[in-house]
Amino acid sequence: MNRRISHAAPRRRIRPMVVAAVGLALLVLASVAVAWSGDDTRNDHASPGQPLTEANAPADVPASDVPQQVAIEVSWPTDLTWTTVAGLGLPVSATAGPRDSSAGRARGFAQTPSGAVLAALHLLVRTSTQVGPRIWEPTLREQVVGPDVAAYIDAVTQDYAVAQEQLQIPYGDPLSPIYASIAGVRIDSYGPQAASLRLLIEAPDGNGGVARAATVVQVSWTGTDWSLIAPPRGDWSTVRALVGPAVVRSYTPLPGR
């Protein structure tokens, strides 16, 4: 795909507090903070076990390759090291990927469950407004697939424009660090051509506590690497639900550094 990303003028304003608190893939973490502050009632009463809407798989993935909902164990590679992207620590593996981190990008993931998990983590962060357009623009063009790619590009572009205006920074600069963390991972399903997992994301709730949300993230094998499947309508809030502390036990935590 070679879609040109236009630098559109912002369509809306947001409160400075929201800009300062934008987190991982703005639409995921901002929705966590807003929901827990009582400003968003869409998923406020989601039960811990409530199923989440899944992202749309690319049309060229055969039905037989679309993973079914059979959770499998997350097994972390033994050669993990760590890198920091937009203030967020992410695991890196010489065997599972990313093997190529040049120019701030993340490419070269293994066609394995651990490779799919690492691809989901890295590509989600690198399509966040926080990393700046020098990273999210080429990542969105080259490493995101599915019927909602255009909507996702528009959402990230517009949210960056809004934050840029509010923070008064030059176009191209990254935003403030991500004020959230990925606390755990659960693989709902895995196949050689597609994988579906949930990320447990934690962020400050603004009242001294912690807000948690489970977000469905899916990746598709393109023949040479994993690509992120854009969320429905380009909006991560459509595939996330607030969860309570009890749900943490069903997720595999990220390994310690």
PDB file of C-alpha atoms in Angstrom:
ATOM      1  CA  MET A   1       0.000   0.000   0.000  1.00  0.00           C
ATOM      2  CA  ASN A   2       1.365   3.428  -0.874  1.00  0.00           C
ATOM      3  CA  ARG A   3      -1.218   5.771   0.565  1.00  0.00           C
ATOM      4  CA  ARG A   4       0.009   9.320   0.979  1.00  0.00           C
ATOM      5  CA  ILE A   5      -0.574  10.732   4.447  1.00  0.00           C
ATOM      6  CA  SER A   6      -1.782  14.301   4.305  1.00  0.00           C
ATOM      7  CA  HIS A   7      -1.038  16.780   7.055  1.00  0.00           C
ATOM      8  CA  ALA A   8      -4.588  17.947   7.582  1.00  0.00           C
ATOM      9  CA  ALA A   9      -5.532  20.811   9.813  1.00  0.00           C
ATOM     10  CA  PRO A  10      -7.032  19.796  13.153  1.00  0.00           C
ATOM     11  CA  ARG A  11     -10.778  19.286  13.186  1.00  0.00           C
ATOM     12  CA  ARG A  12     -11.294  19.501  16.906  1.00  0.00           C
ATOM     13  CA  ARG A  13      -9.758  20.728  20.143  1.00  0.00           C
ATOM     14  CA  ILE A  14      -9.125  18.773  23.287  1.00  0.00           C
ATOM     15  CA  ARG A  15      -8.384  19.881  26.795  1.00  0.00           C
ATOM     16  CA  PRO A  16      -4.677  20.447  27.613  1.00  0.00           C
ATOM     17  CA  MET A  17      -4.973  17.869  30.407  1.00  0.00           C
ATOM     18  CA  VAL A  18      -5.988  15.245  27.876  1.00  0.00           C
ATOM     19  CA  VAL A  19      -3.071  16.165  25.621  1.00  0.00           C
ATOM     20  CA  ALA A  20      -0.662  15.820  28.527  1.00  0.00           C
ATOM     21  CA  ALA A  21      -2.098  12.422  29.361  1.00  0.00           C
ATOM     22  CA  VAL A  22      -2.218  10.913  25.884  1.00  0.00           C
ATOM     23  CA  GLY A  23      -0.804   7.460  25.939  1.00  0.00           C
ATOM     24  CA  LEU A  24      -0.234   4.385  23.902  1.00  0.00           C
ATOM     25  CA  ALA A  25      -1.998   4.663  20.566  1.00  0.00           C
ATOM     26  CA  LEU A  26      -3.815   7.782  21.757  1.00  0.00           C
ATOM     27  CA  LEU A  27      -7.268   6.337  21.152  1.00  0.00           C
ATOM     28  CA  VAL A  28      -6.551   3.404  23.488  1.00  0.00           C
ATOM     29  CA  LEU A  29      -5.085   5.123  26.496  1.00  0.00           C
ATOM     30  CA  ALA A  30      -6.950   8.386  26.270  1.00  0.00           C
ATOM     31  CA  SER A  31     -10.151   6.363  26.380  1.00  0.00           C
ATOM     32  CA  VAL A  32      -8.915   4.608  29.526  1.00  0.00           C
ATOM     33  CA  ALA A  33      -8.220   7.867  31.317  1.00  0.00           C
ATOM     34  CA  VAL A  34     -11.439   9.513  30.175  1.00  0.00           C
ATOM     35  CA  ALA A  35     -13.592   6.522  31.052  1.00  0.00           C
ATOM     36  CA  TRP A  36     -12.168   6.217  34.532  1.00  0.00           C
ATOM     37  CA  SER A  37     -12.627   9.926  35.122  1.00  0.00           C
ATOM     38  CA  GLY A  38     -16.331   9.519  34.403  1.00  0.00           C
ATOM     39  CA  ASP A  39     -16.375  11.378  31.068  1.00  0.00           C
ATOM     40  CA  ASP A  40     -16.961   8.287  28.908  1.00  0.00           C
ATOM     41  CA  THR A  41     -19.823   5.915  29.639  1.00  0.00           C
ATOM     42  CA  ARG A  42     -19.553   3.645  26.598  1.00  0.00           C
ATOM     43  CA  ASN A  43     -17.769   0.793  28.374  1.00  0.00           C
ATOM     44  CA  ASP A  44     -17.758   1.905  31.990  1.00  0.00           C
ATOM     45  CA  HIS A  45     -19.702  -1.130  33.143  1.00  0.00           C
ATOM     46  CA  ALA A  46     -17.959  -3.777  31.068  1.00  0.00           C
ATOM     47  CA  SER A  47     -17.581  -6.949  33.081  1.00  0.00           C
ATOM     48  CA  PRO A  48     -14.117  -8.547  33.349  1.00  0.00           C
ATOM     49  CA  GLY A  49     -15.149 -11.408  31.090  1.00  0.00           C
ATOM     50  CA  GLN A  50     -16.999  -9.329  28.529  1.00  0.00           C
ATOM     51  CA  PRO A  51     -15.894 -10.262  25.009  1.00  0.00           C
ATOM     52  CA  LEU A  52     -14.395  -7.473  22.951  1.00  0.00           C
ATOM     53  CA  THR A  53     -15.224  -6.695  19.349  1.00  0.00           C
ATOM     54  CA  GLU A  54     -12.452  -7.964  17.103  1.00  0.00           C
ATOM     55  CA  ALA A  55     -10.679  -5.976  14.448  1.00  0.00           C
ATOM     56  CA  ASN A  56     -11.433  -6.798  10.826  1.00  0.00           C
ATOM     57  CA  ALA A  57      -8.996  -9.208   9.198  1.00  0.00           C
ATOM     58  CA  PRO A  58      -7.684  -8.296   5.731  1.00  0.00           C
ATOM     59  CA  ALA A  59      -9.890  -9.542   2.920  1.00  0.00           C
ATOM     60  CA  ASP A  60      -7.059 -11.585   1.384  1.00  0.00           C
ATOM     61  CA  VAL A  61      -6.600 -13.789   4.480  1.00  0.00           C
ATOM     62  CA  PRO A  62      -8.363 -17.131   3.790  1.00  0.00           C
ATOM     63  CA  ALA A  63     -11.104 -18.032   6.252  1.00  0.00           C
ATOM     64  CA  SER A  64      -9.163 -21.176   7.207  1.00  0.00           C
ATOM     65  CA  ASP A  65      -6.225 -19.001   8.299  1.00  0.00           C
ATOM     66  CA  VAL A  66      -8.253 -16.702  10.554  1.00  0.00           C
ATOM     67  CA  PRO A  67      -7.433 -17.881  14.103  1.00  0.00           C
ATOM     68  CA  GLN A  68     -10.221 -19.242  16.239  1.00  0.00           C
ATOM     69  CA  GLN A  69     -10.750 -18.204  19.856  1.00  0.00           C
ATOM     70  CA  VAL A  70      -8.546 -20.775  21.551  1.00  0.00           C
ATOM     71  CA  ALA A  71      -6.225 -19.122  24.051  1.00  0.00           C
ATOM     72  CA  ILE A  72      -2.637 -20.348  24.015  1.00  0.00           C
ATOM     73  CA  GLU A  73       0.220 -19.839  26.424  1.00  0.00           C
ATOM     74  CA  VAL A  74       2.602 -16.938  25.930  1.00  0.00           C
ATOM     75  CA  SER A  75       6.195 -18.148  25.937  1.00  0.00           C
ATOM     76  CA  TRP A  76       8.748 -15.342  25.990  1.00  0.00           C
ATOM     77  CA  PRO A  77      12.050 -15.855  24.122  1.00  0.00           C
ATOM     78  CA  THR A  78      15.060 -16.424  26.342  1.00  0.00           C
ATOM     79  CA  ASP A  79      17.170 -13.801  24.553  1.00  0.00           C
ATOM     80  CA  LEU A  80      15.075 -10.735  25.438  1.00  0.00           C
ATOM     81  CA  THR A  81      16.622  -7.322  25.805  1.00  0.00           C
ATOM     82  CA  TRP A  82      14.796  -3.997  26.157  1.00  0.00           C
ATOM     83  CA  THR A  83      14.434  -0.812  24.211  1.00  0.00           C
ATOM     84  CA  THR A  84      12.608   2.400  25.062  1.00  0.00           C
ATOM     85  CA  VAL A  85      10.134   3.894  22.594  1.00  0.00           C
ATOM     86  CA  ALA A  86       8.334   7.119  23.530  1.00  0.00           C
ATOM     87  CA  GLY A  87       9.224   6.474  27.154  1.00  0.00           C
ATOM     88  CA  LEU A  88       7.758   2.960  27.127  1.00  0.00           C
ATOM     89  CA  GLY A  89       9.954  -0.109  27.657  1.00  0.00           C
ATOM     90  CA  LEU A  90       9.450  -2.788  24.998  1.00  0.00           C
ATOM     91  CA  PRO A  91      11.040  -6.249  24.802  1.00  0.00           C
ATOM     92  CA  VAL A  92      13.267  -7.113  21.839  1.00  0.00           C
ATOM     93  CA  SER A  93      14.477 -10.548  20.757  1.00  0.00           C
ATOM     94  CA  ALA A  94      17.263 -11.410  18.310  1.00  0.00           C
ATOM     95  CA  THR A  95      15.302 -14.514  17.296  1.00  0.00           C
ATOM     96  CA  ALA A  96      11.665 -13.320  17.469  1.00  0.00           C
ATOM     97  CA  GLY A  97      12.149  -9.686  16.528  1.00  0.00           C
ATOM     98  CA  PRO A  98      12.255  -6.948  15.735  1.00  0.00           C
ATOM     99  CA  ARG A  99      15.520  -7.644  13.923  1.00  0.00           C
ATOM    100  CA  ASP A 100      15.558  -4.257  12.186  1.00  0.00           C
ATOM    101  CA  SER A 101      15.124  -1.139  14.325  1.00  0.00           C
ATOM    102  CA  SER A 102      16.734   1.342  11.952  1.00  0.00           C
ATOM    103  CA  ALA A 103      15.234   4.833  11.741  1.00  0.00           C
ATOM    104  CA  GLY A 104      13.104   4.103  14.808  1.00  0.00           C
ATOM    105  CA  ARG A 105      11.097   1.454  12.959  1.00  0.00           C
ATOM    106  CA  ALA A 106      10.381  -2.155  13.994  1.00  0.00           C
ATOM    107  CA  ARG A 107      10.636  -4.828  11.291  1.00  0.00           C
ATOM    108  CA  GLY A 108      11.656  -8.432  10.942  1.00  0.00           C
ATOM    109  CA  PHE A 109       9.481 -10.525  13.268  1.00  0.00           C
ATOM    110  CA  ALA A 110       9.470 -14.322  13.396  1.00  0.00           C
ATOM    111  CA  GLN A 111       6.424 -16.232  12.143  1.00  0.00           C
ATOM    112  CA  THR A 112       5.828 -17.654  15.617  1.00  0.00           C
ATOM    113  CA  PRO A 113       3.478 -16.810  18.496  1.00  0.00           C
ATOM    114  CA  SER A 114       6.201 -14.825  20.273  1.00  0.00           C
ATOM    115  CA  GLY A 115       7.018 -13.014  17.030  1.00  0.00           C
ATOM    116  CA  ALA A 116       3.353 -12.094  16.632  1.00  0.00           C
ATOM    117  CA  VAL A 117       3.184 -10.787  20.203  1.00  0.00           C
ATOM    118  CA  LEU A 118       6.314  -8.672  19.794  1.00  0.00           C
ATOM    119  CA  ALA A 119       5.032  -7.333  16.475  1.00  0.00           C
ATOM    120  CA  ALA A 120       1.745  -6.317  18.085  1.00  0.00           C
ATOM    121  CA  LEU A 121       3.526  -4.491  20.913  1.00  0.00           C
ATOM    122  CA  HIS A 122       5.988  -2.642  18.712  1.00  0.00           C
ATOM    123  CA  LEU A 123       3.630  -1.732  15.890  1.00  0.00           C
ATOM    124  CA  LEU A 124       0.943  -0.490  18.269  1.00  0.00           C
ATOM    125  CA  VAL A 125       3.421   1.850  19.936  1.00  0.00           C
ATOM    126  CA  ARG A 126       4.938   2.970  16.636  1.00  0.00           C
ATOM    127  CA  THR A 127       1.529   3.974  15.270  1.00  0.00           C
ATOM    128  CA  SER A 128       0.945   6.117  18.348  1.00  0.00           C
ATOM    129  CA  THR A 129       1.055   9.900  17.992  1.00  0.00           C
ATOM    130  CA  GLN A 130       3.662   9.987  20.747  1.00  0.00           C
ATOM    131  CA  VAL A 131       6.493   8.738  18.525  1.00  0.00           C
ATOM    132  CA  GLY A 132       6.052  11.534  16.002  1.00  0.00           C
ATOM    133  CA  PRO A 133       5.262  11.381  12.289  1.00  0.00           C
ATOM    134  CA  ARG A 134       8.793  10.421  11.246  1.00  0.00           C
ATOM    135  CA  ILE A 135       7.968   7.015  12.693  1.00  0.00           C
ATOM    136  CA  TRP A 136       4.182   6.668  12.558  1.00  0.00           C
ATOM    137  CA  GLU A 137       3.808   7.867   8.976  1.00  0.00           C
ATOM    138  CA  PRO A 138       5.974   5.130   7.349  1.00  0.00           C
ATOM    139  CA  THR A 139       4.734   2.543   9.845  1.00  0.00           C
ATOM    140  CA  LEU A 140       1.117   3.275   8.965  1.00  0.00           C
ATOM    141  CA  ARG A 141       1.888   3.208   5.233  1.00  0.00           C
ATOM    142  CA  GLU A 142       3.935   0.029   5.209  1.00  0.00           C
ATOM    143  CA  GLN A 143       3.014  -2.073   8.244  1.00  0.00           C
ATOM    144  CA  VAL A 144      -0.721  -1.652   8.820  1.00  0.00           C
ATOM    145  CA  VAL A 145      -3.337  -3.624   6.867  1.00  0.00           C
ATOM    146  CA  GLY A 146      -7.082  -4.244   6.780  1.00  0.00           C
ATOM    147  CA  PRO A 147     -10.192  -2.414   5.568  1.00  0.00           C
ATOM    148  CA  ASP A 148      -9.884   0.314   8.208  1.00  0.00           C
ATOM    149  CA  VAL A 149      -6.354   1.490   7.371  1.00  0.00           C
ATOM    150  CA  ALA A 150      -7.537   4.793   5.876  1.00  0.00           C
ATOM    151  CA  ALA A 151      -9.645   5.566   8.944  1.00  0.00           C
ATOM    152  CA  TYR A 152      -6.718   4.738  11.224  1.00  0.00           C
ATOM    153  CA  ILE A 153      -4.352   6.980   9.258  1.00  0.00           C
ATOM    154  CA  ASP A 154      -6.859   9.822   9.440  1.00  0.00           C
ATOM    155  CA  ALA A 155      -7.360   9.344  13.190  1.00  0.00           C
ATOM    156  CA  VAL A 156      -3.645   9.367  14.016  1.00  0.00           C
ATOM    157  CA  THR A 157      -2.983  12.310  11.692  1.00  0.00           C
ATOM    158  CA  GLN A 158      -5.795  14.365  13.194  1.00  0.00           C
ATOM    159  CA  ASP A 159      -4.899  13.530  16.783  1.00  0.00           C
ATOM    160  CA  TYR A 160      -1.288  14.502  16.200  1.00  0.00           C
ATOM    161  CA  ALA A 161      -2.413  17.802  14.631  1.00  0.00           C
ATOM    162  CA  VAL A 162      -4.571  18.571  17.657  1.00  0.00           C
ATOM    163  CA  ALA A 163      -1.773  17.759  20.105  1.00  0.00           C
ATOM    164  CA  GLN A 164       0.742  19.718  18.017  1.00  0.00           C
ATOM    165  CA  GLU A 165      -1.463  22.797  18.165  1.00  0.00           C
ATOM    166  CA  GLN A 166      -2.117  22.463  21.888  1.00  0.00           C
ATOM    167  CA  LEU A 167       1.554  21.883  22.763  1.00  0.00           C
ATOM    168  CA  GLN A 168       2.867  24.396  20.233  1.00  0.00           C
ATOM    169  CA  ILE A 169       5.553  22.131  18.828  1.00  0.00           C
ATOM    170  CA  PRO A 170       6.967  22.006  15.281  1.00  0.00           C
ATOM    171  CA  TYR A 171       5.508  19.414  12.927  1.00  0.00           C
ATOM    172  CA  GLY A 172       7.569  16.256  13.080  1.00  0.00           C
ATOM    173  CA  ASP A 173       8.511  16.420  16.757  1.00  0.00           C
ATOM    174  CA  PRO A 174       7.466  13.536  19.009  1.00  0.00           C
ATOM    175  CA  LEU A 175       4.991  14.271  21.774  1.00  0.00           C
ATOM    176  CA  SER A 176       5.491  13.745  25.497  1.00  0.00           C
ATOM    177  CA  PRO A 177       6.364  10.237  26.749  1.00  0.00           C
ATOM    178  CA  ILE A 178       3.682   7.592  27.110  1.00  0.00           C
ATOM    179  CA  TYR A 179       2.166   7.739  30.581  1.00  0.00           C
ATOM    180  CA  ALA A 180       1.034   4.143  30.645  1.00  0.00           C
ATOM    181  CA  SER A 181       2.420   0.628  30.559  1.00  0.00           C
ATOM    182  CA  ILE A 182       1.635  -2.729  28.993  1.00  0.00           C
ATOM    183  CA  ALA A 183       1.136  -4.939  32.020  1.00  0.00           C
ATOM    184  CA  GLY A 184       0.353  -8.240  30.323  1.00  0.00           C
ATOM    185  CA  VAL A 185      -0.514 -10.179  27.188  1.00  0.00           C
ATOM    186  CA  ARG A 186      -3.025 -12.898  26.386  1.00  0.00           C
ATOM    187  CA  ILE A 187      -3.015 -14.742  23.065  1.00  0.00           C
ATOM    188  CA  ASP A 188      -6.618 -15.554  22.227  1.00  0.00           C
ATOM    189  CA  SER A 189      -5.655 -17.385  19.052  1.00  0.00           C
ATOM    190  CA  TYR A 190      -2.748 -17.975  16.723  1.00  0.00           C
ATOM    191  CA  GLY A 191      -2.367 -19.257  13.192  1.00  0.00           C
ATOM    192  CA  PRO A 192       0.477 -19.040  10.669  1.00  0.00           C
ATOM    193  CA  GLN A 193      -1.281 -16.195   8.828  1.00  0.00           C
ATOM    194  CA  ALA A 194      -3.054 -14.296  11.614  1.00  0.00           C
ATOM    195  CA  ALA A 195      -3.034 -13.876  15.374  1.00  0.00           C
ATOM    196  CA  SER A 196      -5.357 -12.215  17.868  1.00  0.00           C
ATOM    197  CA  LEU A 197      -4.290 -11.155  21.329  1.00  0.00           C
ATOM    198  CA  ARG A 198      -5.278  -8.842  24.130  1.00  0.00           C
ATOM    199  CA  LEU A 199      -3.026  -6.347  25.802  1.00  0.00           C
ATOM    200  CA  LEU A 200      -3.606  -5.361  29.401  1.00  0.00           C
ATOM    201  CA  ILE A 201      -2.828  -1.659  29.542  1.00  0.00           C
ATOM    202  CA  GLU A 202      -2.452   0.276  32.779  1.00  0.00           C
ATOM    203  CA  ALA A 203      -2.540   4.053  33.135  1.00  0.00           C
ATOM    204  CA  PRO A 204      -2.970   6.515  36.010  1.00  0.00           C
ATOM    205  CA  ASP A 205      -6.648   7.206  36.621  1.00  0.00           C
ATOM    206  CA  GLY A 206      -6.099  10.789  37.752  1.00  0.00           C
ATOM    207  CA  ASN A 207      -7.106   9.998  41.331  1.00  0.00           C
ATOM    208  CA  GLY A 208      -3.950   8.285  42.530  1.00  0.00           C
ATOM    209  CA  GLY A 209      -5.080   4.860  41.355  1.00  0.00           C
ATOM    210  CA  VAL A 210      -4.597   2.699  38.284  1.00  0.00           C
ATOM    211  CA  ALA A 211      -6.995   2.275  35.363  1.00  0.00           C
ATOM    212  CA  ARG A 212      -6.837  -0.976  33.393  1.00  0.00           C
ATOM    213  CA  ALA A 213      -8.170  -1.789  29.962  1.00  0.00           C
ATOM    214  CA  ALA A 214      -7.986  -4.898  27.814  1.00  0.00           C
ATOM    215  CA  THR A 215      -7.504  -4.113  24.139  1.00  0.00           C
ATOM    216  CA  VAL A 216      -7.790  -6.548  21.237  1.00  0.00           C
ATOM    217  CA  VAL A 217      -4.808  -6.268  18.906  1.00  0.00           C
ATOM    218  CA  GLN A 218      -4.527  -8.401  15.780  1.00  0.00           C
ATOM    219  CA  VAL A 219      -1.690  -8.978  13.341  1.00  0.00           C
ATOM    220  CA  SER A 220      -1.581 -10.535   9.892  1.00  0.00           C
ATOM    221  CA  TRP A 221       1.329 -12.304   8.168  1.00  0.00           C
ATOM    222  CA  THR A 222       2.062 -10.582   4.854  1.00  0.00           C
ATOM    223  CA  GLY A 223       4.429 -13.229   3.481  1.00  0.00           C
ATOM    224  CA  THR A 224       7.599 -11.740   4.932  1.00  0.00           C
ATOM    225  CA  ASP A 225       6.582 -10.114   8.214  1.00  0.00           C
ATOM    226  CA  TRP A 226       3.719  -9.393  10.612  1.00  0.00           C
ATOM    227  CA  SER A 227       1.587  -6.301  10.016  1.00  0.00           C
ATOM    228  CA  LEU A 228      -0.831  -4.641  12.419  1.00  0.00           C
ATOM    229  CA  ILE A 229      -4.525  -4.905  11.527  1.00  0.00           C
ATOM    230  CA  ALA A 230      -6.121  -1.468  11.859  1.00  0.00           C
ATOM    231  CA  PRO A 231      -8.873  -1.274  14.498  1.00  0.00           C
ATOM    232  CA  PRO A 232     -12.495  -0.934  13.378  1.00  0.00           C
ATOM    233  CA  ARG A 233     -13.143   2.574  12.049  1.00  0.00           C
ATOM    234  CA  GLY A 234      -9.585   3.437  13.062  1.00  0.00           C
ATOM    235  CA  ASP A 235     -10.704   3.667  16.685  1.00  0.00           C
ATOM    236  CA  TRP A 236      -9.087   1.554  19.410  1.00  0.00           C
ATOM    237  CA  SER A 237     -11.953   2.297  21.790  1.00  0.00           C
ATOM    238  CA  THR A 238     -14.095  -0.086  19.725  1.00  0.00           C
ATOM    239  CA  VAL A 239     -11.906  -3.023  20.784  1.00  0.00           C
ATOM    240  CA  ARG A 240     -11.204  -2.218  24.394  1.00  0.00           C
ATOM    241  CA  ALA A 241     -13.050  -2.715  27.668  1.00  0.00           C
ATOM    242  CA  LEU A 242     -12.261  -1.576  31.182  1.00  0.00           C
ATOM    243  CA  VAL A 243     -11.315  -4.423  33.492  1.00  0.00           C
ATOM    244  CA  GLY A 244     -10.827  -4.912  37.202  1.00  0.00           C
ATOM    245  CA  PRO A 245      -7.781  -6.153  39.156  1.00  0.00           C
ATOM    246  CA  ALA A 246      -9.047  -9.752  39.189  1.00  0.00           C
ATOM    247  CA  VAL A 247      -8.582 -10.029  35.430  1.00  0.00           C
ATOM    248  CA  VAL A 248      -4.821  -9.475  35.727  1.00  0.00           C
ATOM    249  CA  ARG A 249      -4.349 -13.159  36.615  1.00  0.00           C
ATOM    250  CA  SER A 250      -5.498 -14.245  33.154  1.00  0.00           C
ATOM    251  CA  TYR A 251      -2.688 -12.314  31.445  1.00  0.00           C
ATOM    252  CA  THR A 252       0.964 -13.272  31.089  1.00  0.00           C
ATOM    253  CA  PRO A 253       3.013 -10.383  32.482  1.00  0.00           C
ATOM    254  CA  LEU A 254       5.821  -8.884  30.468  1.00  0.00           C
ATOM    255  CA  PRO A 255       9.107 -10.330  31.697  1.00  0.00           C
ATOM    256  CA  GLY A 256      11.233  -8.298  34.058  1.00  0.00           C
ATOM    257  CA  ARG A 257      14.216  -6.455  32.733  1.00  0.00           C
TER     258      ARG A 257
END
